[in-house]
Short mmCIF file of C-alpha atoms in Angstrom, two decimals:
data_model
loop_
_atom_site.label_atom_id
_atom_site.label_comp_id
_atom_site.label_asym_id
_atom_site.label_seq_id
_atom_site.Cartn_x
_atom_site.Cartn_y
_atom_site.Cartn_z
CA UNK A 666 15.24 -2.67 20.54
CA UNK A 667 12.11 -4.88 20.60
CA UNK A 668 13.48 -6.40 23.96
CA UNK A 669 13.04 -2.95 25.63
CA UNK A 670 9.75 -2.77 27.89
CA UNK A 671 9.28 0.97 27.31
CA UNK A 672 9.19 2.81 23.80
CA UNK A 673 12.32 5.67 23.59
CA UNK A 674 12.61 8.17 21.11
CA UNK A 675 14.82 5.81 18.48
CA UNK A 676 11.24 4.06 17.82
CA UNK A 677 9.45 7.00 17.26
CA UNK A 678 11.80 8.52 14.83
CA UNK A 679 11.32 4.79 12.76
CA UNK A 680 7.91 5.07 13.12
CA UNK A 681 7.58 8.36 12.03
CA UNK A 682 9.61 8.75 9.51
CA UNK A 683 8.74 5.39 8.20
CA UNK A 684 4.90 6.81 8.52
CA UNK A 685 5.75 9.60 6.53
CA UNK A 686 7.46 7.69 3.95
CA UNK A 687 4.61 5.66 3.15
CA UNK A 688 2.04 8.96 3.46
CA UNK A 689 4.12 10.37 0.26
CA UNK A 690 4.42 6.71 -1.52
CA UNK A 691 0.57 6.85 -1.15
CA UNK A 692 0.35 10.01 -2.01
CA UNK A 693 2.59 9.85 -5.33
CA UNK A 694 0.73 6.47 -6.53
CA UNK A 695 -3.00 7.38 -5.95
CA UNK A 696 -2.35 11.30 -7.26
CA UNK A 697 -2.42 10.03 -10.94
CA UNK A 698 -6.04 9.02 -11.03
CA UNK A 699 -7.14 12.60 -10.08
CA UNK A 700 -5.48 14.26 -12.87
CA UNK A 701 -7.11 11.63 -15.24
CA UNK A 702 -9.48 14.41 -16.53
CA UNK A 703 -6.89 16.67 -17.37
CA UNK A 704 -4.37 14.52 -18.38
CA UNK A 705 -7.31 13.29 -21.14
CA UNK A 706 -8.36 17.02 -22.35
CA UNK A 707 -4.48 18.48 -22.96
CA UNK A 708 -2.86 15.43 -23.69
CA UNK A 709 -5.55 13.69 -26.20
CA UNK A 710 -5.35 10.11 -24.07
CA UNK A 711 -8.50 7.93 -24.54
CA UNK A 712 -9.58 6.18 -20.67
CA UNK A 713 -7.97 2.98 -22.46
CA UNK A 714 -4.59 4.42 -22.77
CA UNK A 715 -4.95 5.76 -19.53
CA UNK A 716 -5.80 2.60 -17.78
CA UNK A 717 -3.03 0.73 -19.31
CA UNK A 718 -0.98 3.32 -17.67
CA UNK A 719 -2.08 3.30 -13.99
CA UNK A 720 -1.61 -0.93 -14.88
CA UNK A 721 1.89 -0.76 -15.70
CA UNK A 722 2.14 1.92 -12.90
CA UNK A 723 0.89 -1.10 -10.40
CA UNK A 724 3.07 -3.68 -12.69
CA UNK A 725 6.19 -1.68 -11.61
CA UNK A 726 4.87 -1.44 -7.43
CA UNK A 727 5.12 -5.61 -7.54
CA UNK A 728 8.71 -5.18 -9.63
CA UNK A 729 10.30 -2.58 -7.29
CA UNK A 730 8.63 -4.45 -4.35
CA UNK A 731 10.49 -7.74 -4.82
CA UNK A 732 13.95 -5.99 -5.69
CA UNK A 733 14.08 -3.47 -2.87
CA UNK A 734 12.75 -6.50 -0.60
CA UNK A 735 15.72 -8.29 -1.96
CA UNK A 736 18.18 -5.33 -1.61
CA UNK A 737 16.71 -4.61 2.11
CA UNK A 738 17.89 -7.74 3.54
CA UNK A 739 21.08 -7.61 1.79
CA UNK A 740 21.91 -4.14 2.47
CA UNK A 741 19.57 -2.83 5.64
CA UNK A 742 16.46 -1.73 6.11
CA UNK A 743 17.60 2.26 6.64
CA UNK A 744 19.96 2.20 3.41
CA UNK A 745 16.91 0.59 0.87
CA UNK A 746 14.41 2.74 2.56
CA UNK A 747 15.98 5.96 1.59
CA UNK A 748 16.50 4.70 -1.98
CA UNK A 749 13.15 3.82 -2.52
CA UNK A 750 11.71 7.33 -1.31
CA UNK A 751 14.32 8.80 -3.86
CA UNK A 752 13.22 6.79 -6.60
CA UNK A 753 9.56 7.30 -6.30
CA UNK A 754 10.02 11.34 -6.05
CA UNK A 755 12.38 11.23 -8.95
CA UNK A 756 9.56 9.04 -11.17
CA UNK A 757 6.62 11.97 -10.20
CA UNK A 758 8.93 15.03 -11.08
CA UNK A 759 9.78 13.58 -14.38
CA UNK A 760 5.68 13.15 -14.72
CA UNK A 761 6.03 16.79 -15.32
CA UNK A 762 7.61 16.84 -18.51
CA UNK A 763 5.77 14.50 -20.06
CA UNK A 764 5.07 14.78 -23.63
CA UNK A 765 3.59 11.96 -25.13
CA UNK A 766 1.76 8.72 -23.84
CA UNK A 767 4.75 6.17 -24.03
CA UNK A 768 6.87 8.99 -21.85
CA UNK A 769 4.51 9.00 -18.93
CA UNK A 770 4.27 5.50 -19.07
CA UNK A 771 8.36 5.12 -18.44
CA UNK A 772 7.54 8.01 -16.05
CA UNK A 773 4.90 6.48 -14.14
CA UNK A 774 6.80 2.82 -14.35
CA UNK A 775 9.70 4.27 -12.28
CA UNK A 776 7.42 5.75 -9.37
CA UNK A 777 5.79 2.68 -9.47
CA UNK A 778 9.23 1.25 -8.78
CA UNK A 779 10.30 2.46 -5.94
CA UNK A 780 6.50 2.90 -4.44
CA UNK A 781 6.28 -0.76 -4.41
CA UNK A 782 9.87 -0.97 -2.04
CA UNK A 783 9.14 1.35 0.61
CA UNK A 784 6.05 -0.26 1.76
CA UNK A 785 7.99 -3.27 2.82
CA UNK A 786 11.12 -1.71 4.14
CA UNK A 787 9.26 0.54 6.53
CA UNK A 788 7.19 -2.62 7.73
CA UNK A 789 10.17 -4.72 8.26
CA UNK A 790 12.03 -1.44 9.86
CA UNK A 791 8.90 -1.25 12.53
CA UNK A 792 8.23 -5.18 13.52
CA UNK A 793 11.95 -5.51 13.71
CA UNK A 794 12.39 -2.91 16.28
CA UNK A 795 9.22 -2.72 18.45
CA UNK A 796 8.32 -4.72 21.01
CA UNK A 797 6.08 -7.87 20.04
CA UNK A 798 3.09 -6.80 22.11
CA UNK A 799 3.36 -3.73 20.17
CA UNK A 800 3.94 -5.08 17.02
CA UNK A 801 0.45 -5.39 15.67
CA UNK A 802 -0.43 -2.02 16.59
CA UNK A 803 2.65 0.23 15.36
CA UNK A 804 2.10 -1.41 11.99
CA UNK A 805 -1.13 -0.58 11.59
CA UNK A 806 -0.19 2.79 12.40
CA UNK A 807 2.10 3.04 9.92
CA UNK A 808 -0.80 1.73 7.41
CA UNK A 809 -2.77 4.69 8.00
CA UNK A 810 -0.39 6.89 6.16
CA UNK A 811 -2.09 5.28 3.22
CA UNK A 812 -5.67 7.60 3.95
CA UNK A 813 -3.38 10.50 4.74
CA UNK A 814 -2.06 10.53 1.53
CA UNK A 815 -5.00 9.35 -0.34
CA UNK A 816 -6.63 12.81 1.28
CA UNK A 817 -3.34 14.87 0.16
CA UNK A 818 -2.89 13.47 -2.92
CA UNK A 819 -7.47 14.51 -3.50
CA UNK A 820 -7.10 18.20 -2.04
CA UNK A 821 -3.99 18.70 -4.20
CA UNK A 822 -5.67 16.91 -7.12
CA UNK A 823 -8.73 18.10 -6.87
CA UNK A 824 -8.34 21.99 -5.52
CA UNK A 825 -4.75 22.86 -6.26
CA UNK A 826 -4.33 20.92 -9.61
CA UNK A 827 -7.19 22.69 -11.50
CA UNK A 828 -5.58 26.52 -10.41
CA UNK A 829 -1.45 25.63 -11.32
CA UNK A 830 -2.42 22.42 -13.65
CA UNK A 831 -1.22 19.02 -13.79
CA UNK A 832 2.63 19.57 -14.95
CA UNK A 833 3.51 21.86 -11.41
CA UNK A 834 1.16 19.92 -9.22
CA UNK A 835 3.97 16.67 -10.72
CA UNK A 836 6.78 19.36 -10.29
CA UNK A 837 6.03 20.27 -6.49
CA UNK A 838 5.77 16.28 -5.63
CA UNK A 839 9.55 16.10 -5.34
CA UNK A 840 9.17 17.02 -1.84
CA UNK A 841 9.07 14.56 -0.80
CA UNK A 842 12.49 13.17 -1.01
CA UNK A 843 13.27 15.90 1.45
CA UNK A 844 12.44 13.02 3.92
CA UNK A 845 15.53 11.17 2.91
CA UNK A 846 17.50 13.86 4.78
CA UNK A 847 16.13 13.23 8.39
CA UNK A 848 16.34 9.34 7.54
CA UNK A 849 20.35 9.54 6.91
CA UNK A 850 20.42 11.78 9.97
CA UNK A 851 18.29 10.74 12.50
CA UNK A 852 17.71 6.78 12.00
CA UNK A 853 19.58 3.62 13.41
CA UNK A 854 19.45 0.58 11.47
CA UNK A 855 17.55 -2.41 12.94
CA UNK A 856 19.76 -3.85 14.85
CA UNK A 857 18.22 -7.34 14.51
CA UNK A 858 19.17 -6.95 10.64
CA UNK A 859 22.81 -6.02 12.03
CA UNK A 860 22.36 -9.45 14.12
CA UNK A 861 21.67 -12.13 11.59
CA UNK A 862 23.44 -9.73 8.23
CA UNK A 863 26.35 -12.33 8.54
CA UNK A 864 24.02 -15.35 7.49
CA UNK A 865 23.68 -13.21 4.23
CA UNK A 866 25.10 -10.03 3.53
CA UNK A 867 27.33 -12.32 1.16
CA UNK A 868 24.28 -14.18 -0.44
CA UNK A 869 23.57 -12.28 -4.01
CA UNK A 870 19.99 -11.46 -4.04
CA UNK A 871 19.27 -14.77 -6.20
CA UNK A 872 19.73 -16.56 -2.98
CA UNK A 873 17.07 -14.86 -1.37
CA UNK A 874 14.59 -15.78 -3.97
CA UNK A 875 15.65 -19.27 -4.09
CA UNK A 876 15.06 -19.72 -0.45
CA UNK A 877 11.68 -17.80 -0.39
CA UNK A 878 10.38 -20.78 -2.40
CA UNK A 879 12.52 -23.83 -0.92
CA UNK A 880 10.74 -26.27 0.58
CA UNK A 881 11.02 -24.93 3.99
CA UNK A 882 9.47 -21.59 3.18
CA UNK A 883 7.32 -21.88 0.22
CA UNK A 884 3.68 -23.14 2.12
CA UNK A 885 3.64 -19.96 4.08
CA UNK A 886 4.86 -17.91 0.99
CA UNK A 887 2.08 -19.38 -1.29
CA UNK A 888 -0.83 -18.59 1.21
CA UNK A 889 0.64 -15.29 2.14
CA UNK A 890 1.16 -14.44 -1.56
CA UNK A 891 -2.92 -15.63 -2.01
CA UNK A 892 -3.95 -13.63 0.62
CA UNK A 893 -2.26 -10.43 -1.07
CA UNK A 894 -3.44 -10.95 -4.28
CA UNK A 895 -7.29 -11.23 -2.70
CA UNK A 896 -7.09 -8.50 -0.50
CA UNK A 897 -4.94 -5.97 -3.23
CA UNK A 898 -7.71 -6.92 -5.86
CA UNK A 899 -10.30 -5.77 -3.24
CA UNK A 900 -8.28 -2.59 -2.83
CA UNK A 901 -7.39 -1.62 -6.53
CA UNK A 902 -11.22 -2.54 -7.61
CA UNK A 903 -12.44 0.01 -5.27
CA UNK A 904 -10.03 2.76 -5.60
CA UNK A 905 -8.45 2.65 -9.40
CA UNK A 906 -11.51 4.42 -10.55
CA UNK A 907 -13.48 5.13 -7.95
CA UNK A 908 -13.32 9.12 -8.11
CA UNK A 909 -14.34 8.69 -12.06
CA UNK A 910 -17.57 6.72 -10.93
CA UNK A 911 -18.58 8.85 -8.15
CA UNK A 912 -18.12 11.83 -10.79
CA UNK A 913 -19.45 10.71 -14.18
CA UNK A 914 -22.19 7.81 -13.15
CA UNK A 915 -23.24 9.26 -9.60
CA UNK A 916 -22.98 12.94 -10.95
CA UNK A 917 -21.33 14.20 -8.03
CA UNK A 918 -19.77 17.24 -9.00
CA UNK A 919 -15.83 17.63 -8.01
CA UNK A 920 -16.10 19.04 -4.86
CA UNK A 921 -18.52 16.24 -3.42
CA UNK A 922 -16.26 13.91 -5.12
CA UNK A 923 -13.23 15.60 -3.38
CA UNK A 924 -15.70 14.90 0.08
CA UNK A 925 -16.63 12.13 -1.01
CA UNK A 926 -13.10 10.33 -1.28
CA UNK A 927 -12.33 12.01 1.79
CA UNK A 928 -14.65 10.29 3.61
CA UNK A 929 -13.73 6.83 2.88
CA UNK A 930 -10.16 8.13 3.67
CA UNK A 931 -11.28 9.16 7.08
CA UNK A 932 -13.07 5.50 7.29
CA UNK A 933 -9.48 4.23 6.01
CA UNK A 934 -7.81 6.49 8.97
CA UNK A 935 -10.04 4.93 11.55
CA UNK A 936 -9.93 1.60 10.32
CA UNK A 937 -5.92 0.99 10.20
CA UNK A 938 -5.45 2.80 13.20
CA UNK A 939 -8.06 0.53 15.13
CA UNK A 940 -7.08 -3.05 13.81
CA UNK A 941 -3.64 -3.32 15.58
CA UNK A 942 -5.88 -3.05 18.70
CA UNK A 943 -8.19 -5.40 17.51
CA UNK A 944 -5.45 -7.67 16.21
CA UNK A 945 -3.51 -7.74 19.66
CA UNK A 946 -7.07 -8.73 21.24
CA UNK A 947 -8.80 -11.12 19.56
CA UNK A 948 -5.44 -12.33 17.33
CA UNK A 949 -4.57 -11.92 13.34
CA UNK A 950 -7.22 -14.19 12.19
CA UNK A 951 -10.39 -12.89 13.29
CA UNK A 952 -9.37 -9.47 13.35
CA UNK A 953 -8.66 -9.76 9.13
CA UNK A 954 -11.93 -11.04 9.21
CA UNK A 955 -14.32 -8.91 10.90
CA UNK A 956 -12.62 -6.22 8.55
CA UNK A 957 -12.52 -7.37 5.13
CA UNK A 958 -16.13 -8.43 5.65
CA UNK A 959 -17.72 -4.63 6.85
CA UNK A 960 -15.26 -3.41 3.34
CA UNK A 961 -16.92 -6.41 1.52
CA UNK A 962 -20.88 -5.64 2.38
CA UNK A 963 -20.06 -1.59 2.65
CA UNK A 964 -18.64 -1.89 -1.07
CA UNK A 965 -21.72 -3.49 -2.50
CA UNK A 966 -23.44 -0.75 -0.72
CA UNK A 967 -22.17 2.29 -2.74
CA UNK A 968 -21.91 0.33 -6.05
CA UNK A 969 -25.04 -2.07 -7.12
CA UNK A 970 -27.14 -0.85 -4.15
CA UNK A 971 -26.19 2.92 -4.44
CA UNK A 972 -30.18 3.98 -5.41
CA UNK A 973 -31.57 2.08 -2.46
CA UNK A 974 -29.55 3.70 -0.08
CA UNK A 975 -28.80 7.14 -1.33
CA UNK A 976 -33.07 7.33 -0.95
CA UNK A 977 -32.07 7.79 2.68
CA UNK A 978 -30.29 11.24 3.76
CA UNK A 979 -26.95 10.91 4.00
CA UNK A 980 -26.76 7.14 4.29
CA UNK A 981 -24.52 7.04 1.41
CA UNK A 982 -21.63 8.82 3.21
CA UNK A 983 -21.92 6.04 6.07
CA UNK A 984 -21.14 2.99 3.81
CA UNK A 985 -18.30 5.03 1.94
CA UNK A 986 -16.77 5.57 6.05
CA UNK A 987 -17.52 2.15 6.16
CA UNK A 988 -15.77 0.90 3.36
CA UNK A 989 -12.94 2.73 4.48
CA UNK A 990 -12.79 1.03 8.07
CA UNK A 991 -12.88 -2.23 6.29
CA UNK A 992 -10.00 -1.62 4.31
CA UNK A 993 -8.34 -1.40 7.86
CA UNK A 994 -7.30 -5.06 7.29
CA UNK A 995 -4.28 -4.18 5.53
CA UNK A 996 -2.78 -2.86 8.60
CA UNK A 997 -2.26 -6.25 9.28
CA UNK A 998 -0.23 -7.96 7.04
CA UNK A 999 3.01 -6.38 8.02
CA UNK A 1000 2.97 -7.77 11.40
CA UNK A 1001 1.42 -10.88 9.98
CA UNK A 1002 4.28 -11.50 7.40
CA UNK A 1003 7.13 -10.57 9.79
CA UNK A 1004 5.74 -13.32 12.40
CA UNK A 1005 6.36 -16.27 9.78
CA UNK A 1006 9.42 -15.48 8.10
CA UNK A 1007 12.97 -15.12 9.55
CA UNK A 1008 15.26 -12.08 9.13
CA UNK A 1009 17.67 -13.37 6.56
CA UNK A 1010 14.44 -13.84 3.84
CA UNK A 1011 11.96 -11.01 5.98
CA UNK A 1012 12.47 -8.15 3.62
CA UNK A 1013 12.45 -10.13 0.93
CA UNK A 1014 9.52 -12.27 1.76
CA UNK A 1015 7.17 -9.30 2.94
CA UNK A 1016 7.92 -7.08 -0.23
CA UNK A 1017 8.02 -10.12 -3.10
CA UNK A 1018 4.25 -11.09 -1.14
CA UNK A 1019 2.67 -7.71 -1.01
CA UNK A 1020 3.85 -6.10 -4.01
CA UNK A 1021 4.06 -9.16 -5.87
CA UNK A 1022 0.04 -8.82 -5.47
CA UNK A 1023 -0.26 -5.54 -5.97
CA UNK A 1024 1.96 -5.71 -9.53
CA UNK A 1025 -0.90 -8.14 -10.63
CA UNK A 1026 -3.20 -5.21 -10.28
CA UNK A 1027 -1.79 -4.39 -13.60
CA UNK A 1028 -5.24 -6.06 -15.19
CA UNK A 1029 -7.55 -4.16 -12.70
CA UNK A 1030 -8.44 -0.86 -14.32
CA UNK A 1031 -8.31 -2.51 -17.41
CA UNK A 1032 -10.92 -5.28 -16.46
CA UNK A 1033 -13.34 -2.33 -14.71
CA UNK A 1034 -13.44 -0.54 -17.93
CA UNK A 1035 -13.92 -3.20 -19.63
CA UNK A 1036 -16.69 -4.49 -17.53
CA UNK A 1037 -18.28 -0.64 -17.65
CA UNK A 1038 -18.45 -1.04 -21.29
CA UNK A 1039 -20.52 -3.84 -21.12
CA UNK A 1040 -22.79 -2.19 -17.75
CA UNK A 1041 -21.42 0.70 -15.89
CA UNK A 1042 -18.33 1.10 -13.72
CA UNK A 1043 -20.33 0.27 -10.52
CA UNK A 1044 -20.33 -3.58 -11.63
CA UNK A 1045 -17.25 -3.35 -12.58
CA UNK A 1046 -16.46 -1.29 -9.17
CA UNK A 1047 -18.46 -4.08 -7.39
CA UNK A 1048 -16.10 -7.28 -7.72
CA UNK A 1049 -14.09 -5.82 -4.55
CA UNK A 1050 -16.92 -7.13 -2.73
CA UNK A 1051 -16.21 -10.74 -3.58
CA UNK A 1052 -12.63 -10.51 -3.00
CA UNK A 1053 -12.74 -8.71 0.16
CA UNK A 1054 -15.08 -11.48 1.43
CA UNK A 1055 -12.32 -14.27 0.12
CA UNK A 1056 -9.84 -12.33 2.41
CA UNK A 1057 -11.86 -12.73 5.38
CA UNK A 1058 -12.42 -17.18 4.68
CA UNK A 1059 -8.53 -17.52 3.41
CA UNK A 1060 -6.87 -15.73 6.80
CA UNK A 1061 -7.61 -18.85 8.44
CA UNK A 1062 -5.51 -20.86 6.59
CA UNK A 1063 -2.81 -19.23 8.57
CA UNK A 1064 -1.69 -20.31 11.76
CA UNK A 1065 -2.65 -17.75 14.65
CA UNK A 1066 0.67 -15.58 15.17
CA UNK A 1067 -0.26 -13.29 17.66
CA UNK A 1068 2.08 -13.43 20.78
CA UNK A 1069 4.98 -14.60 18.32
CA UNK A 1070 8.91 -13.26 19.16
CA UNK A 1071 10.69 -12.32 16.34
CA UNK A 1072 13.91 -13.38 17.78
CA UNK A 1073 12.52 -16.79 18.51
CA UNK A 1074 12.02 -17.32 14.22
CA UNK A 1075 15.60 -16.42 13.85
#
């Protein structure tokens, strides 16, 4: 399929569906911190106990990552995607009968499980089967489910959540595993998985791991694992509790919260659907670069400098757009991985790297309020800056991979 000169409908069912999947993993992992507030007043949970929870939450994303990775290249990419949509709706519904703290954290631990696999999967699903001009691009596209369900998961939070409460709004999240329907039905596998799957459908998944870091392979899987870690940290600092700062310290009621959060989401939007364009002209490097830089400087902008710039009307609402686009740059790191590792480790490589970082996350809320105790949440808010800035120097460590034929690693 990534031979063919002209897109047919078999790659816009992956895309789509693999868009869609990663809309609702988005959706299910960022919907806990908006029902913080109410989780606090009718459960009795202190912002400690609660951080420890979205931690072990992000703990479970870099667990699930690196055995679904595992499992994709063992089993296929169509197989391990449905499971992983399965497993995260299955975690969120159980959300709803929580009854104590150490329940939603088992709760919460198995969405985080199979949130961390689909990212991956759907990645390695699109770069295996598009074209490589297109590579870039389609990924990125698939990236920007991310805002979509960042803005689902704060109209559902913030609106619906207050008039049904917290348990239904957990209950009516098992929709979407309704997905996993029109995968079984309407999907192909990648057939470059069905190409190489005799090099290691036999392998047990210890293999796999064991290659990832053999001397061949580990280099590329050390930087690549660096650059995750900067550019999730930049991420997690902004977002974990980012509606709680806008709220409390900024006094934005919820509503201009809600709007608030949606505009960085439409900044997020413009930003992932943009780099694959940018990426295919310029190349990887500087495109991850000119990115992670406008998040950096637009992050500083809404945290330490918020009272210089919310003095001017409106000015605010630019730098939270802005912080979205920059955040564009992780459209980029499923193409990037896919162009340096070869099929028989991909899935495994792209989901150990990326959710490997983002299980490390585990520490970020708990550092931020930890920090706020000590200042406020906007220093604590404020370290994204620095790390979003490392993403944009460590990129060019890489090799440029732009141009690069899948086939050709194989």
């Amino acid at each position: 399929m990534n031979e063919q000169t002209k897109l047919n409908k078999d790659h816009y069912r992956i895309f789509g569906l693999s868009w869609a999947g990663w809309v609702f993993d988005f959706y299910d992992l960022v919907l806990f911190t908006f029902l913080i507030s109410q989780l606090q007043a009718d459960l009795h949970f202190s912002a400690e106990m609660l951080s420890l929870c979205l931690g072990i939450s992000l703990f479970a994303t870099g667990l699930g990552g690196i055995l679904f990775g595992a499992l994709g290249d063992k089993y296929g990419r169509k197989k391990v995607l449905q499971w992983t949509i399965i497993v995260y709706s299955i975690g969120t519904l159980l959300c709803a009968f929580s009854w104590s703290f150490y329940s939603l954290v088992i709760f919460r631990f198995i969405t985080g499980l199979g949130v961390g696999g689909e990212w991956a999967t759907g990645q390695i699903y699109i770069n295996e089967t598009f074209p490589d001009d297109l590579r870039a691009r389609f990924g990125a596209f698939m990236q920007s489910g991310a805002p979509i369900g960042v803005i689902l998961a704060s109209i559902v939070g913030g609106v619906v959540t207050p008039i049904i409460g917290w348990r239904m709004t957990f209950l009516i999240s098992i929709i979407p595993a309704l997905t996993v329907i029109l995968i079984r039905r309407y999907l192909k596998e990648s057939d470059v998985w069905l190409q190489n799957r005799d090099q290691y459908v036999n392998k047990n998944i210890l293999q796999e791991f064991k290659e990832l870091i053999s001397k061949e392979h580990r280099k590329i899987f050390l930087i690549s694992l660096i650059l995750c870690i900067f550019g999730m940290s930049a991420y997690w600092f902004t977002y974990s509790w980012l509606p709680t700062y806008l709220e409390q310290e900024r006094g934005l009621a919820l509503i201009g919260t809600t709007i608030g959060i949606i505009v960085i989401q439409c900044g997020d939007f413009a930003g992932y659907t943009s780099f694959g364009f940018v990426a295919e002209k310029l190349g990887r490097r500087p495109a991850f670069t000119i990115y992670s830089f406008i998040m950096g400087i637009s992050i500083a902008m809404i945290t330490i400098c918020w009272n210089q710039i919310n003095a001017v009307h409106d000015l605010i609402f630019v730098f939270m757009f802005l912080t979205g686009f920059g955040t564009g740059f992780f459209g980029g790191f499923g193409a990037l991985f896919s162009e340096l590792f070869p099929t028989k480790i991909r899935n495994t490589a792209v989901g150990t790297v990326f959710n490997l970082a983002r299980g490390a996350q585990f520490v970020t809320p708990v550092i931020i309020t930890l920090v706020a105790s000590y200042f406020d949440l906007s220093y604590g808010i404020a370290i994204a800056a620095i790390f979003a800035i490392l993403v944009g120097a460590w990129i060019w460590v890489f090799p440029e991979t732009k141009g690069t034929s899948i086939n050709e690693l194989d």
